[in-house]
mmCIF file with all atom_site columns, C-alpha atoms in Angstrom:
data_model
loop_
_atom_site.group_PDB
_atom_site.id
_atom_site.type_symbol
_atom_site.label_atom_id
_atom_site.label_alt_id
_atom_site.label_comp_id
_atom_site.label_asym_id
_atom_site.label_entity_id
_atom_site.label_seq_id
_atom_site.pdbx_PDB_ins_code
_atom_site.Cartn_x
_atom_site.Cartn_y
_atom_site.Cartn_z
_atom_site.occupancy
_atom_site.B_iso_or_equiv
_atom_site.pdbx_formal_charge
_atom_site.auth_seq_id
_atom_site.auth_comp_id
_atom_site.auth_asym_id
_atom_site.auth_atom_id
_atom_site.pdbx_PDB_model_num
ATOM 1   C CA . UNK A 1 1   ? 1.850   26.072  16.756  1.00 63.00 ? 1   UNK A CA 1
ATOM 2   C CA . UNK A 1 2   ? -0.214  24.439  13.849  1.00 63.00 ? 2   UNK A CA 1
ATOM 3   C CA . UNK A 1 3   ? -1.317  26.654  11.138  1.00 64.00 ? 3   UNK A CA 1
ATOM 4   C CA . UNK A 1 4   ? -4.429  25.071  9.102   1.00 63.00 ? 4   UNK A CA 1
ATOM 5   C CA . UNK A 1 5   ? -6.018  26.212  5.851   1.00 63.00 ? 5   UNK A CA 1
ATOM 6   C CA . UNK A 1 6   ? -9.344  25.305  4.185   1.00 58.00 ? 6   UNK A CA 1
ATOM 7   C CA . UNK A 1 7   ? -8.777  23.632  1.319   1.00 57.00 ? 7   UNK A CA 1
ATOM 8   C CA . UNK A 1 8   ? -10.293 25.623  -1.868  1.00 54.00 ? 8   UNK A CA 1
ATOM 9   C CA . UNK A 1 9   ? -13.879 23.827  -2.936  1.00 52.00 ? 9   UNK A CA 1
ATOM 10  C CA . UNK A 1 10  ? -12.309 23.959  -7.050  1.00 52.00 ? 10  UNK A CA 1
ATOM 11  C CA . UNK A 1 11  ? -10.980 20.226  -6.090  1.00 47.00 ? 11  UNK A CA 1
ATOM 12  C CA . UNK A 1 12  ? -14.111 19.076  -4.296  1.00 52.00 ? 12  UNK A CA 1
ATOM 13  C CA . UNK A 1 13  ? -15.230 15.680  -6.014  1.00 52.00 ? 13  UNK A CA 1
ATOM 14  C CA . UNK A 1 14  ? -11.841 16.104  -8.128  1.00 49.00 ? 14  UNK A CA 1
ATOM 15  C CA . UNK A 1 15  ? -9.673  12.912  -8.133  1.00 50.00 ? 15  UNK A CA 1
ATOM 16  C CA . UNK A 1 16  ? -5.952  14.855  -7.319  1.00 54.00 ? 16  UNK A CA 1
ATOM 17  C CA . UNK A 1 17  ? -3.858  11.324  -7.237  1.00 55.00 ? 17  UNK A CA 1
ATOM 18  C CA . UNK A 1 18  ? -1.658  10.627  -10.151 1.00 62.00 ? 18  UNK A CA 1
ATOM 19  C CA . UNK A 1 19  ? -1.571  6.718   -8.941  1.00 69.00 ? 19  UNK A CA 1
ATOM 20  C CA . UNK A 1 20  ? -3.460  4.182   -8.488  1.00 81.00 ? 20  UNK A CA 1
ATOM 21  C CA . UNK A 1 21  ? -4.084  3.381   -4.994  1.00 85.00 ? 21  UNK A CA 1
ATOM 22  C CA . UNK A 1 22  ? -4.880  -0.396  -3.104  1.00 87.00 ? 22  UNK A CA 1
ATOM 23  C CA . UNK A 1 23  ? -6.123  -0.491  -0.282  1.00 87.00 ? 23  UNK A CA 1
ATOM 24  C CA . UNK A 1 24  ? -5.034  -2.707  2.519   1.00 87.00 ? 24  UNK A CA 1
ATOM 25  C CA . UNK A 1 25  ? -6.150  -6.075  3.585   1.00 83.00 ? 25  UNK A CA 1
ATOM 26  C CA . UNK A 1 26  ? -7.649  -5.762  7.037   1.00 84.00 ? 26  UNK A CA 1
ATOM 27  C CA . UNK A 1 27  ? -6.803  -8.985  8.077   1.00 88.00 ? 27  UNK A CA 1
ATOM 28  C CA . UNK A 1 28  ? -3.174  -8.717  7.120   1.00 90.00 ? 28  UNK A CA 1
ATOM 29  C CA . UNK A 1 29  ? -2.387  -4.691  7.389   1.00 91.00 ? 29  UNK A CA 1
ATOM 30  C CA . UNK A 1 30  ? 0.735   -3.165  7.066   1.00 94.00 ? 30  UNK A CA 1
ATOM 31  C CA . UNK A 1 31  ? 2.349   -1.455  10.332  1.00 94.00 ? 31  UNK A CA 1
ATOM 32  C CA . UNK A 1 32  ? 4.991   0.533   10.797  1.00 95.00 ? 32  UNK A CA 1
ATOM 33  C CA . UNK A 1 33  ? 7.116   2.773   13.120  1.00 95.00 ? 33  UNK A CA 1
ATOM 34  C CA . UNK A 1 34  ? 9.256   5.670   12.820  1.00 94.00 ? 34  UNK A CA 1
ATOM 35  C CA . UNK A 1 35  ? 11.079  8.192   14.950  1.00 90.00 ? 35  UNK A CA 1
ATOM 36  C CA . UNK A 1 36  ? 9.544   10.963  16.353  1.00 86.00 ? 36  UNK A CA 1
ATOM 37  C CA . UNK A 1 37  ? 11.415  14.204  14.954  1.00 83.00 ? 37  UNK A CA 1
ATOM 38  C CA . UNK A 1 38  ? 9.644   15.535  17.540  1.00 79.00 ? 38  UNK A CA 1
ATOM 39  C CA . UNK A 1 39  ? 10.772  14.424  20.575  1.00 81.00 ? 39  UNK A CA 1
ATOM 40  C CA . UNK A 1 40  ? 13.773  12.756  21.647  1.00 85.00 ? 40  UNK A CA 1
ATOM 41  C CA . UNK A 1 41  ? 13.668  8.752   21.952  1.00 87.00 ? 41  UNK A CA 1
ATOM 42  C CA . UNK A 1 42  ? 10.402  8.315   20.743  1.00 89.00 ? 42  UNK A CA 1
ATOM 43  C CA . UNK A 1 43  ? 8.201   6.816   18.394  1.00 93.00 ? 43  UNK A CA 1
ATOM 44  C CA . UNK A 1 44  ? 5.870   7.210   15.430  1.00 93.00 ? 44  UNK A CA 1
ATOM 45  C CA . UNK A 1 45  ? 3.021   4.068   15.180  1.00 95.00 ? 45  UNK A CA 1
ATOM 46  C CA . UNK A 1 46  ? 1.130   3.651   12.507  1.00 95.00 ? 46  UNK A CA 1
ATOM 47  C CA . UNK A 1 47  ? -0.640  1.216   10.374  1.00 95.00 ? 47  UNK A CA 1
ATOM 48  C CA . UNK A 1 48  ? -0.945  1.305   6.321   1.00 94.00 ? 48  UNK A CA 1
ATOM 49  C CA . UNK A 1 49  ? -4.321  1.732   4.861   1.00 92.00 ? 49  UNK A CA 1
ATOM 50  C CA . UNK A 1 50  ? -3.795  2.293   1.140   1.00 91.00 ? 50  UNK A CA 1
ATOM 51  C CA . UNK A 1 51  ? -0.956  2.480   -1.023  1.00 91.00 ? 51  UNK A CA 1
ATOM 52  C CA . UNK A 1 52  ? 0.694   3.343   -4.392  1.00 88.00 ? 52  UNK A CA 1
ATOM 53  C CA . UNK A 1 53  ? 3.696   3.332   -6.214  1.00 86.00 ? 53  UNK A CA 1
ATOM 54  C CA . UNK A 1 54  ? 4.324   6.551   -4.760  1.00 89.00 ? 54  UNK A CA 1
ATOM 55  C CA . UNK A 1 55  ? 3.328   6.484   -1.700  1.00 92.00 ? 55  UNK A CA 1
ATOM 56  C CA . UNK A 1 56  ? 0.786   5.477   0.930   1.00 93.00 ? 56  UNK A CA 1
ATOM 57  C CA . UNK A 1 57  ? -1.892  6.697   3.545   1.00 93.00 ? 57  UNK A CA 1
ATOM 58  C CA . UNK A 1 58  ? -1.252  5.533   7.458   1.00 94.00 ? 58  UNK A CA 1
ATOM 59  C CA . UNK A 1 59  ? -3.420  5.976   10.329  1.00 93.00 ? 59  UNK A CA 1
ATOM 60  C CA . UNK A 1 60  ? -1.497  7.045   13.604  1.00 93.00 ? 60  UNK A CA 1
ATOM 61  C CA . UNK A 1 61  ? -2.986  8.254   17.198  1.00 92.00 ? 61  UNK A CA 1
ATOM 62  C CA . UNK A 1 62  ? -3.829  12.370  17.779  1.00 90.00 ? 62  UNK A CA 1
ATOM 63  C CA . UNK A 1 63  ? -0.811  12.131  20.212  1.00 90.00 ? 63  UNK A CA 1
ATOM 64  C CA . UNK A 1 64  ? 1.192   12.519  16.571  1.00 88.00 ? 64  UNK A CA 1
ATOM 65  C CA . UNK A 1 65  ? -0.723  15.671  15.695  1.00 85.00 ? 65  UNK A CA 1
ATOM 66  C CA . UNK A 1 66  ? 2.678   17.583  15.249  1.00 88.00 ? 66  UNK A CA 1
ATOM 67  C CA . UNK A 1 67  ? 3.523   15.745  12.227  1.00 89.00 ? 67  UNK A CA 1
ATOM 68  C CA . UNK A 1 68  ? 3.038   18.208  8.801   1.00 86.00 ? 68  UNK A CA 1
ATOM 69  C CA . UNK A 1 69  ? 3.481   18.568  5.530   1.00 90.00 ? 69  UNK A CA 1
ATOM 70  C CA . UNK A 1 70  ? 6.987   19.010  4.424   1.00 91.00 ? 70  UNK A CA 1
ATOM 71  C CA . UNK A 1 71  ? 8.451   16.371  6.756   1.00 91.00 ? 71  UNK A CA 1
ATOM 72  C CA . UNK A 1 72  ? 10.599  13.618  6.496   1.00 92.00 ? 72  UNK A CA 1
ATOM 73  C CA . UNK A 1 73  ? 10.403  10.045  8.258   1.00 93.00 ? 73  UNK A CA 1
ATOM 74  C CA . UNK A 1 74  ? 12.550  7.205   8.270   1.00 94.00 ? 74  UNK A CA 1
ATOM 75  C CA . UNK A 1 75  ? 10.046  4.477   8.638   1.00 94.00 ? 75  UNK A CA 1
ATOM 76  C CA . UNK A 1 76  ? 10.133  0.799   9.231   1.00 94.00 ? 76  UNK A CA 1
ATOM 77  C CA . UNK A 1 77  ? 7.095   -0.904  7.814   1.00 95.00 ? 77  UNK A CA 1
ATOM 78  C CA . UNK A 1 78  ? 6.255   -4.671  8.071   1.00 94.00 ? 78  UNK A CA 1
ATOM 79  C CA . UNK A 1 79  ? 4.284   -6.111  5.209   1.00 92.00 ? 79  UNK A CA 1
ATOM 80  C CA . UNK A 1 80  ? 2.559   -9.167  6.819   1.00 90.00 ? 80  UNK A CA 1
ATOM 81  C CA . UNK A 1 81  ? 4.260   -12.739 5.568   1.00 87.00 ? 81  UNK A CA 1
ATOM 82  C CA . UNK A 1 82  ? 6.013   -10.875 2.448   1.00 88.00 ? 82  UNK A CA 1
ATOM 83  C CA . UNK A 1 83  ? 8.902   -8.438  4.894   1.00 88.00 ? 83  UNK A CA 1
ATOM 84  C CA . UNK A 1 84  ? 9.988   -5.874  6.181   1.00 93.00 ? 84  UNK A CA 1
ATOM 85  C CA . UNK A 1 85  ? 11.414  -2.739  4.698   1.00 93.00 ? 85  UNK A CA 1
ATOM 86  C CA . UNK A 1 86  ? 13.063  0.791   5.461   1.00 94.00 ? 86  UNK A CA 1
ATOM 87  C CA . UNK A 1 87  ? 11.259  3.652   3.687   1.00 93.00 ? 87  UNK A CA 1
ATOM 88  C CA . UNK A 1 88  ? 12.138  7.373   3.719   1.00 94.00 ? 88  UNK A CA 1
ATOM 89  C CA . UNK A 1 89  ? 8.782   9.646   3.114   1.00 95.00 ? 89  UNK A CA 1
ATOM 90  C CA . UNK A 1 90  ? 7.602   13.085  2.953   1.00 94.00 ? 90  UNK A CA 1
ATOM 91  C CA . UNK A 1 91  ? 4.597   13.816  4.538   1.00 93.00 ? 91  UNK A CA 1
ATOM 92  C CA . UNK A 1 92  ? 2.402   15.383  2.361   1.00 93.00 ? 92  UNK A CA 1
ATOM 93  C CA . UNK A 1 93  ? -1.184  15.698  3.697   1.00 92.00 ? 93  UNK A CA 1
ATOM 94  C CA . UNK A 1 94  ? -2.681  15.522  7.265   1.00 91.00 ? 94  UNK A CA 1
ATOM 95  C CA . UNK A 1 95  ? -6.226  15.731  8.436   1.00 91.00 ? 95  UNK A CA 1
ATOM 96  C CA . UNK A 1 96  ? -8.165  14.316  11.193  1.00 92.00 ? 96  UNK A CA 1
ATOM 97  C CA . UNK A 1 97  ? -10.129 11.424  10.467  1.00 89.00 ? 97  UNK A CA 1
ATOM 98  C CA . UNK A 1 98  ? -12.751 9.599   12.554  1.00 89.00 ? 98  UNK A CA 1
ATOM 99  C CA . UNK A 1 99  ? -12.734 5.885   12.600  1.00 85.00 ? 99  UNK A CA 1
ATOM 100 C CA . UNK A 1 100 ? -14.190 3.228   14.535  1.00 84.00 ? 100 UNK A CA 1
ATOM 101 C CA . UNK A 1 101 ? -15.719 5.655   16.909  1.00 87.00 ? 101 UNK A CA 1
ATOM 102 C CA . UNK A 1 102 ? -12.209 7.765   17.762  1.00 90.00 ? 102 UNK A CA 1
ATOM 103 C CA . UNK A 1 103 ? -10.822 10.574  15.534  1.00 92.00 ? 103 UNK A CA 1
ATOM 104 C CA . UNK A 1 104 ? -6.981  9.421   14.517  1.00 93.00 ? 104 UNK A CA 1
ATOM 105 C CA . UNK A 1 105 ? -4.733  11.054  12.533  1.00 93.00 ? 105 UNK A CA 1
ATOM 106 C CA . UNK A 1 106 ? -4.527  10.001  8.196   1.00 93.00 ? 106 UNK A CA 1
ATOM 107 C CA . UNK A 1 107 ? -1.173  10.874  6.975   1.00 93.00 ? 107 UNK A CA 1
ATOM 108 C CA . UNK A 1 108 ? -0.526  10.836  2.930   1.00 93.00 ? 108 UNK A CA 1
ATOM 109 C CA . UNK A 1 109 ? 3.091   10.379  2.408   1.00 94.00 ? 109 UNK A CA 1
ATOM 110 C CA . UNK A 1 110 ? 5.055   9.833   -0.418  1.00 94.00 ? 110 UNK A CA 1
ATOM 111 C CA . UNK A 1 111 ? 8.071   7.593   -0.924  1.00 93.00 ? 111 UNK A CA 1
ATOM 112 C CA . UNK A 1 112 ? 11.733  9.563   -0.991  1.00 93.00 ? 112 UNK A CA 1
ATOM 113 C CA . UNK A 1 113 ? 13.853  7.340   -3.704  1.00 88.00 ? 113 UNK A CA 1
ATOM 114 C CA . UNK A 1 114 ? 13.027  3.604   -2.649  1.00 87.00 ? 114 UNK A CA 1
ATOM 115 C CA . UNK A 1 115 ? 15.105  1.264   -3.431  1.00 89.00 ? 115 UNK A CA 1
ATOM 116 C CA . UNK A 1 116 ? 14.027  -1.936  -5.477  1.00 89.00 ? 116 UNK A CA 1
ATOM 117 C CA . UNK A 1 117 ? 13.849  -4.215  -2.280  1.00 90.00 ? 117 UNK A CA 1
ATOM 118 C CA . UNK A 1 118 ? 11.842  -1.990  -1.132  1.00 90.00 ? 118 UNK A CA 1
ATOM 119 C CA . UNK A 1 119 ? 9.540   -2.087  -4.385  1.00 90.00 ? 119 UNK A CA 1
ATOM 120 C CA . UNK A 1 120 ? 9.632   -5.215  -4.624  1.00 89.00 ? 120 UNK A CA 1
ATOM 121 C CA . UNK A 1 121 ? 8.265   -6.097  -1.097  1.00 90.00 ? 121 UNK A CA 1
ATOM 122 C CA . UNK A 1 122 ? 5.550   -3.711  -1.513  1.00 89.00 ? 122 UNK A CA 1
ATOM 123 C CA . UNK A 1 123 ? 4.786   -5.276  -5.081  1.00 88.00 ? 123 UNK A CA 1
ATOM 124 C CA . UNK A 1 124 ? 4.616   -8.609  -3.506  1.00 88.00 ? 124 UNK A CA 1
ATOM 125 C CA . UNK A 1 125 ? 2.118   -7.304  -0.552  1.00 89.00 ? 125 UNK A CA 1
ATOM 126 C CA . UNK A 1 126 ? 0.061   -5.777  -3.219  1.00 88.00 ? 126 UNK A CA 1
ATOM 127 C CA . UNK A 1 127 ? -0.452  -8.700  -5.368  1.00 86.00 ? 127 UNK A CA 1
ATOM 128 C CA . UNK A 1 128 ? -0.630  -11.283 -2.266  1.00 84.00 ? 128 UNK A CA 1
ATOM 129 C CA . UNK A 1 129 ? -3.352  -9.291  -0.676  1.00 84.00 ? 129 UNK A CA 1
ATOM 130 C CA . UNK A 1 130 ? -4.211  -6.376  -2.549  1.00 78.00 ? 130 UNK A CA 1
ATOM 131 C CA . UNK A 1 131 ? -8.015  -6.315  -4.523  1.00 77.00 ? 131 UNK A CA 1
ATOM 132 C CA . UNK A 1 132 ? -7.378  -8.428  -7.567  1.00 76.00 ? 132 UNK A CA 1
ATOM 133 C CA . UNK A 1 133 ? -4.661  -7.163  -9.991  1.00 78.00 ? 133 UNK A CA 1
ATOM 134 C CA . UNK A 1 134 ? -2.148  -8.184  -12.396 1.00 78.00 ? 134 UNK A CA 1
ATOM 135 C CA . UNK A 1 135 ? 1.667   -8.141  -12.721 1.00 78.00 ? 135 UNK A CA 1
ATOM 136 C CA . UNK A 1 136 ? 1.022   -5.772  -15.837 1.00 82.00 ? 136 UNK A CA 1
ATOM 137 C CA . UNK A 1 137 ? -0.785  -2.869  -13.012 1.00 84.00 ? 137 UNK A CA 1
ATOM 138 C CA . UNK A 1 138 ? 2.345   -3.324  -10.497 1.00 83.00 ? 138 UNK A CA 1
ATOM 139 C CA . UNK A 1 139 ? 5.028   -2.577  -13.168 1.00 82.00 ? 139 UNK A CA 1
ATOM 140 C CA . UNK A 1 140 ? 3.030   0.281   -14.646 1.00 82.00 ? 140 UNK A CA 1
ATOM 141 C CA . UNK A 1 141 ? 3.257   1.691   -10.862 1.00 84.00 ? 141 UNK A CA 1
ATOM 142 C CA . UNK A 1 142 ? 6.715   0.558   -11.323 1.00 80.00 ? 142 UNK A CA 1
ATOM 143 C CA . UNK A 1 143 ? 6.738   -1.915  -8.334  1.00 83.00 ? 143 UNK A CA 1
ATOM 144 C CA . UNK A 1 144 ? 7.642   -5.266  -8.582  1.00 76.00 ? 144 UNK A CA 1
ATOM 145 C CA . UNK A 1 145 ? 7.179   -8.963  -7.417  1.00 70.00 ? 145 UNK A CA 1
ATOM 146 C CA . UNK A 1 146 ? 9.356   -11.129 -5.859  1.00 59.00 ? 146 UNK A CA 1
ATOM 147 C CA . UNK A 1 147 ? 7.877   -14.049 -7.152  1.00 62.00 ? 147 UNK A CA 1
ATOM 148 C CA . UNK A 1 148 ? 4.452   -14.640 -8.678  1.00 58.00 ? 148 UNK A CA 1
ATOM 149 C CA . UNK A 1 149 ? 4.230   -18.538 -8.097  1.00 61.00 ? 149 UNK A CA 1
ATOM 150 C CA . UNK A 1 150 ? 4.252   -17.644 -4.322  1.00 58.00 ? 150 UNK A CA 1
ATOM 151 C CA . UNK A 1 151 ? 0.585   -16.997 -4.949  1.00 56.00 ? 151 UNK A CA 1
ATOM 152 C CA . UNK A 1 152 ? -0.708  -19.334 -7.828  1.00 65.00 ? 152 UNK A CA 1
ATOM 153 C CA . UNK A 1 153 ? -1.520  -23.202 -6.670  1.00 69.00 ? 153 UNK A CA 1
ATOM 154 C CA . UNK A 1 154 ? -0.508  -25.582 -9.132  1.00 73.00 ? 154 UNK A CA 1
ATOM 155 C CA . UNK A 1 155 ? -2.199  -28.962 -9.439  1.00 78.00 ? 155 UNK A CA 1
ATOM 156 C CA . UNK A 1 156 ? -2.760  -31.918 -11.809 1.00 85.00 ? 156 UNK A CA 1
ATOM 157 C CA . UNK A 1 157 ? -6.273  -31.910 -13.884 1.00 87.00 ? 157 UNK A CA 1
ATOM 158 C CA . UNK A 1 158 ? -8.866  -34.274 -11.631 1.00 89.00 ? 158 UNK A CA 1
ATOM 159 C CA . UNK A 1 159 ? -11.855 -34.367 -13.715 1.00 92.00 ? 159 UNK A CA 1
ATOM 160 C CA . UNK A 1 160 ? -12.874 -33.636 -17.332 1.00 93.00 ? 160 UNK A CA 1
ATOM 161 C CA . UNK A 1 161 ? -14.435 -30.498 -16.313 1.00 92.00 ? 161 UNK A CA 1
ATOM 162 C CA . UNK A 1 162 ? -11.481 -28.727 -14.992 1.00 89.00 ? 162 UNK A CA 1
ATOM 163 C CA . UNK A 1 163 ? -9.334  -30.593 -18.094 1.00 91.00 ? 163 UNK A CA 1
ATOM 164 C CA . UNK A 1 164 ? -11.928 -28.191 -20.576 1.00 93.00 ? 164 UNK A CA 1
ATOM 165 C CA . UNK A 1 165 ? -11.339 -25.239 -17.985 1.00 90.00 ? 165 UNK A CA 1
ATOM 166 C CA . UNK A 1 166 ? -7.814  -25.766 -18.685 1.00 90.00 ? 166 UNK A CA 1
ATOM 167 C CA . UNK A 1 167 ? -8.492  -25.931 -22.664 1.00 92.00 ? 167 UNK A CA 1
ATOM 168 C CA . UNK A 1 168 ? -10.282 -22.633 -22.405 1.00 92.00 ? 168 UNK A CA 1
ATOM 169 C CA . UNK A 1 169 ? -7.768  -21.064 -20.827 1.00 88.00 ? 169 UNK A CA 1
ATOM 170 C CA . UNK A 1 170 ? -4.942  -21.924 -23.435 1.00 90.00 ? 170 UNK A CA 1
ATOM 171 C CA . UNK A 1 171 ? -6.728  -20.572 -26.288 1.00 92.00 ? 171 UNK A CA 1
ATOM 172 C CA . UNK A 1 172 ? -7.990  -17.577 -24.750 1.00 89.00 ? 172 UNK A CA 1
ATOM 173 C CA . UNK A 1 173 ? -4.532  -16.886 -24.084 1.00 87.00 ? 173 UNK A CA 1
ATOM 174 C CA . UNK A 1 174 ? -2.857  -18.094 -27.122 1.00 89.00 ? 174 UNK A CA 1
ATOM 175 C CA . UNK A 1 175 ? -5.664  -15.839 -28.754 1.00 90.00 ? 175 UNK A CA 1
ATOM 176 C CA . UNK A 1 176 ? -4.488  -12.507 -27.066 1.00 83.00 ? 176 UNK A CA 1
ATOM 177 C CA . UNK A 1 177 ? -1.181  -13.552 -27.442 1.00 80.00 ? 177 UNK A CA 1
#
C-alpha cells in the first residue's frame, strides 16, 4: 500500500529549502545505486539532478515507486572525474515527475552524517561543474574542495592586453582585500 496526501496550497510558490541547491551538469551527471530495502538482491538506480549541502534530488524508474518518506539508503554515487563516495540518506519527498516524454520517479533526500570525504568530493563536483560559484558559497554549505587549482589554468602573460587584464585584477583584489 501507498498512502498519498495533497500537499496544502499555503506553500504554493513558497521556496521551503533551507539550502542552496546546484543543479547538475548534463553532460557529466552524477549516478548512483543503492540497495533495494525492498526486495532481496536488488538494486536502486538513479541519477543526481540537483544538490545541496544537505542533500540532493535523483531521478529513478516507476519500478522504485515503493520508496517513501522516512527511509533510509545506503547509496553509492559516482561524481564524474572527481570520485566516488558512500552516502547514507533519508528520503524525504517523492512525487512523480514527467521527463523527456516518460513519468520517473524525483526523490529529495537528505544526507545522514557525511563524512568529510564525502563533502569534499561533492564540493569538488560542485565547483568543477556546478553553475559558476565560489569557494566562499561551498563552505557556507559547509562542503569542501579538494583542490581548487584542479580547475584554474595557469599561464604566462602573451600580450600587453592580457598583462593590463592581469593589472586589473590585482588591484581589484588588493582593493577588497
Amino acid at each position: 500500500f501507498r498512502f498519498c496526501t495533497n500537499e496544502d496550497n499555503e506553500w504554493k510558490g513558497v521556496e521551503r529549502r533551507a539550502n542552496k541547491r546546484w543543479n547538475c551538469s548534463a553532460e557529466f551527471m552524477p549516478n548512483g545505486v543503492a540497495a533495494n530495502p525492498g526486495r532481496y538482491n536488488d538494486f536502486i538506480f538513479f541519477r543526481v539532478f540537483d544538490i545541496s549541502g544537505s542533500g540532493f534530488r535523483f531521478i529513478t524508474s516507476l519500478r522504485n515507486k515503493f520508496l517513501i518518506s522516512g527511509m533510509t539508503l545506503d547509496t553509492t554515487v559516482s561524481f564524474p572525474m572527481v570520485g566516488q563516495t558512500h552516502l547514507k540518506v533519508v528520503i524525504r519527498n517523492t512525487r512523480i515527475q514527467h521527463q523527456n516524454g516518460k513519468d520517473v520517479l524525483a526523490v529529495g533526500v537528505e544526507f545522514v552524517e557525511p563524512n568529510k570525504v564525502s563533502r569534499d568530493i561533492i564540493g569538488q563536483y560542485v565547483f568543477q561543474f556546478g553553475p559558476s560559484t565560489t569557494i566562499k558559497e561551498l563552505r557556507s554549505e559547509n562542503l569542501g574542495l579538494v583542490k581548487a587549482s584542479r580547475n584554474i589554468e595557469f599561464r604566462y602573460v602573451r600580450t600587453e592586453s592580457e598583462y593590463r587584464e592581469v593589472l586589473s585584477l590585482r588591484k581589484r583584489s588588493y582593493e577588497e582585500a
